[in-house]
Amino acid sequence: MFAQQIVNAISLGSVYALFALGFTLVFGILGVINLSHGGIFMVGAYAALLLLTRFEIPFWAALPLAMLAAGLLGLAIDLLILKQLRKRGAPHLMPMIATIGAAILMTSLSQGLFGSETRRFPLDLFDQESFSWGPVTIPVLQAGITALSVLLMLLMVWVLKRTRIGQALRAVAESPKAASLLGIPVERLFHLTSFVAAALGGAAGILIGLSFDAISPFMGQPMLHKGIAAIILGGLGDVRGAVLGGLFLGAAEVFAVTVLSSEYRDALSFGLLFLVLLWRPQGLFGASATRSA
Amino acid sequence: MDWSSWWDTYSTLVLSIGVYGMLALSIYLTLSCGLLSLANAAFMGIGAYMSAIATLQFEWPFAFALFLGTVLPAAVAFLIGIPVLRLSGVYLAMATLGFGEVVRVVLLNLDITGGPLGLNGIPPLTTWWHVVLALALTVALLQALRRSRIGRAFEAIREDETAARLMGIATDRIKLLAFVLGAAIAGLAGGLNAHYTFTLSPGNFGFESAVDILTMAVLGGIQGVAGPLLGGAILTLLPELLRGLQEFRMAANGLILIAVVLFMPQGLWDPARFRRWRRSRGTRAEA
């Protein structure tokens, strides 16, 4: 029983972590809380659904294509909204308000285009089997979802730590001004970050759509709340923190259901967020002592 | 169409313009102090539930119910404000968003609030003059504040909190005052709202409502009390005007938020822009 819970916690937490990773990346590098990340997550899921059902593309091709679509949407938001605000040097509340607007717009458009009802990925798509290992049962689908999100996260961390682009990105995160003096094309990296973060968000949308077997225009906002909780638990802008925060949140939710009643599960992430902000605003895993912006 | 049938059709809409004006003013108050608080929908919910429970279950007089609906959110704001207002910027926005979500889930699960079904059959006690009086009192209070030392302190904190503190302003206390007063106004608006819509459900006070309230203030502008009132009126009327768009109706709100931030960051009601217009017309007249 306990081992099964741990497996469930890792599986849920790894998708939360994937979502939070893109979310925190944008904050770390652009210095912006992009509240349309939940909308992008939802659009990713619908893009994959359309590709699978309307165009009957196999899943292995639909996943990257849907991620590309989500990524382009993120890029568009950066070019049309965030870039304009950067140019003006707008106060930090402005991008938050504008991206809330973008999220409302996306939700409303998909509600109008696809209807409000919950949709599902075609079921015959995947192996319904599961493999057992002692007391633990893992459906193949769940294992695949976990493996995919872990893979994407490892890829991302590798890029950030080991490649020249990653080095440049870390320089921008430290100080955009200094990075630009060193000849780093800061604006291009902002675009790249928005694209990659949104692609990861879209991937998380597909994986959550698969694991809960439900896609709806309103799925983005509860996820956004969880993402906010995860990145605040981990410390804003901290990649490792976002991953740990996501896993922690997944575990907290899975184990909370066994202890608390399930109605309070949705309050848990925010209760945690609230307490962490009061007690350690720099996040559970963050190192720096002061964060005020 | 005669007056009484017009009023029967549109009274809810007219009362809502006043109530949402108050909500927009409640967030204007915290914004004018440089705080982005997304908790006002939750405070509205606390006020609405408190006063509805008072009239519905205890059958207390309406005035006392409204009083409770104003005081309870203010008291809650005082308690959470002390720790939360140490945060600023996005951290404060996130923490208040979290608080709002906790309130929503608690309202959803308590017995006295009717759980997911909410409260129904709340007595129709709100009349037009209640709303006019409450709105007038709110505007008078905010105008008086704006001209007082406290209003100047709000402005100083918004422009530069460190400088304000160095000038000897008790920034913590002033911010707490703005937060608590904002909660009281939102709670009163909630109490009034409950007694003409007759039903309450926890979903009315979630993140969407917080964003709606914020949209009103941002659209109208926060240079004075006229802006939030204007924004509240426009966004209350807009869904009626856009009824033909059906599912796409909310898209208008999203577009408005984006467009205002990009093209009109001061909002619709911007005295400085009005002065510029007047001046440019003046010079053209001279030439």
JSON list of C-alpha atoms in Angstrom, two decimals, chain A residues 168 171-173 175-187 189-190:
[
{"chain": "A", "resi": 168, "resn": "ALA", "atom": "CA", "xyz": [24.38, 32.09, -21.74]},
{"chain": "A", "resi": 171, "resn": "ALA", "atom": "CA", "xyz": [24.28, 34.61, -17.42]},
{"chain": "A", "resi": 172, "resn": "VAL", "atom": "CA", "xyz": [21.05, 36.31, -18.52]},
{"chain": "A", "resi": 173, "resn": "ALA", "atom": "CA", "xyz": [19.29, 35.05, -15.41]},
{"chain": "A", "resi": 175, "resn": "SER", "atom": "CA", "xyz": [21.89, 39.99, -15.05]},
{"chain": "A", "resi": 176, "resn": "PRO", "atom": "CA", "xyz": [20.43, 40.73, -18.50]},
{"chain": "A", "resi": 177, "resn": "LYS", "atom": "CA", "xyz": [22.38, 43.96, -18.68]},
{"chain": "A", "resi": 178, "resn": "ALA", "atom": "CA", "xyz": [25.76, 42.40, -17.96]},
{"chain": "A", "resi": 179, "resn": "ALA", "atom": "CA", "xyz": [25.00, 39.52, -20.32]},
{"chain": "A", "resi": 180, "resn": "SER", "atom": "CA", "xyz": [24.18, 41.89, -23.12]},
{"chain": "A", "resi": 181, "resn": "LEU", "atom": "CA", "xyz": [27.46, 43.78, -22.52]},
{"chain": "A", "resi": 182, "resn": "LEU", "atom": "CA", "xyz": [29.25, 40.46, -22.95]},
{"chain": "A", "resi": 183, "resn": "GLY", "atom": "CA", "xyz": [27.72, 40.14, -26.39]},
{"chain": "A", "resi": 184, "resn": "ILE", "atom": "CA", "xyz": [25.03, 37.60, -25.48]},
{"chain": "A", "resi": 185, "resn": "PRO", "atom": "CA", "xyz": [21.95, 38.12, -27.67]},
{"chain": "A", "resi": 186, "resn": "VAL", "atom": "CA", "xyz": [19.66, 38.62, -24.68]},
{"chain": "A", "resi": 187, "resn": "GLU", "atom": "CA", "xyz": [16.47, 39.34, -26.61]},
{"chain": "A", "resi": 189, "resn": "LEU", "atom": "CA", "xyz": [17.40, 34.10, -25.51]},
{"chain": "A", "resi": 190, "resn": "PHE", "atom": "CA", "xyz": [14.21, 35.59, -24.06]}
]
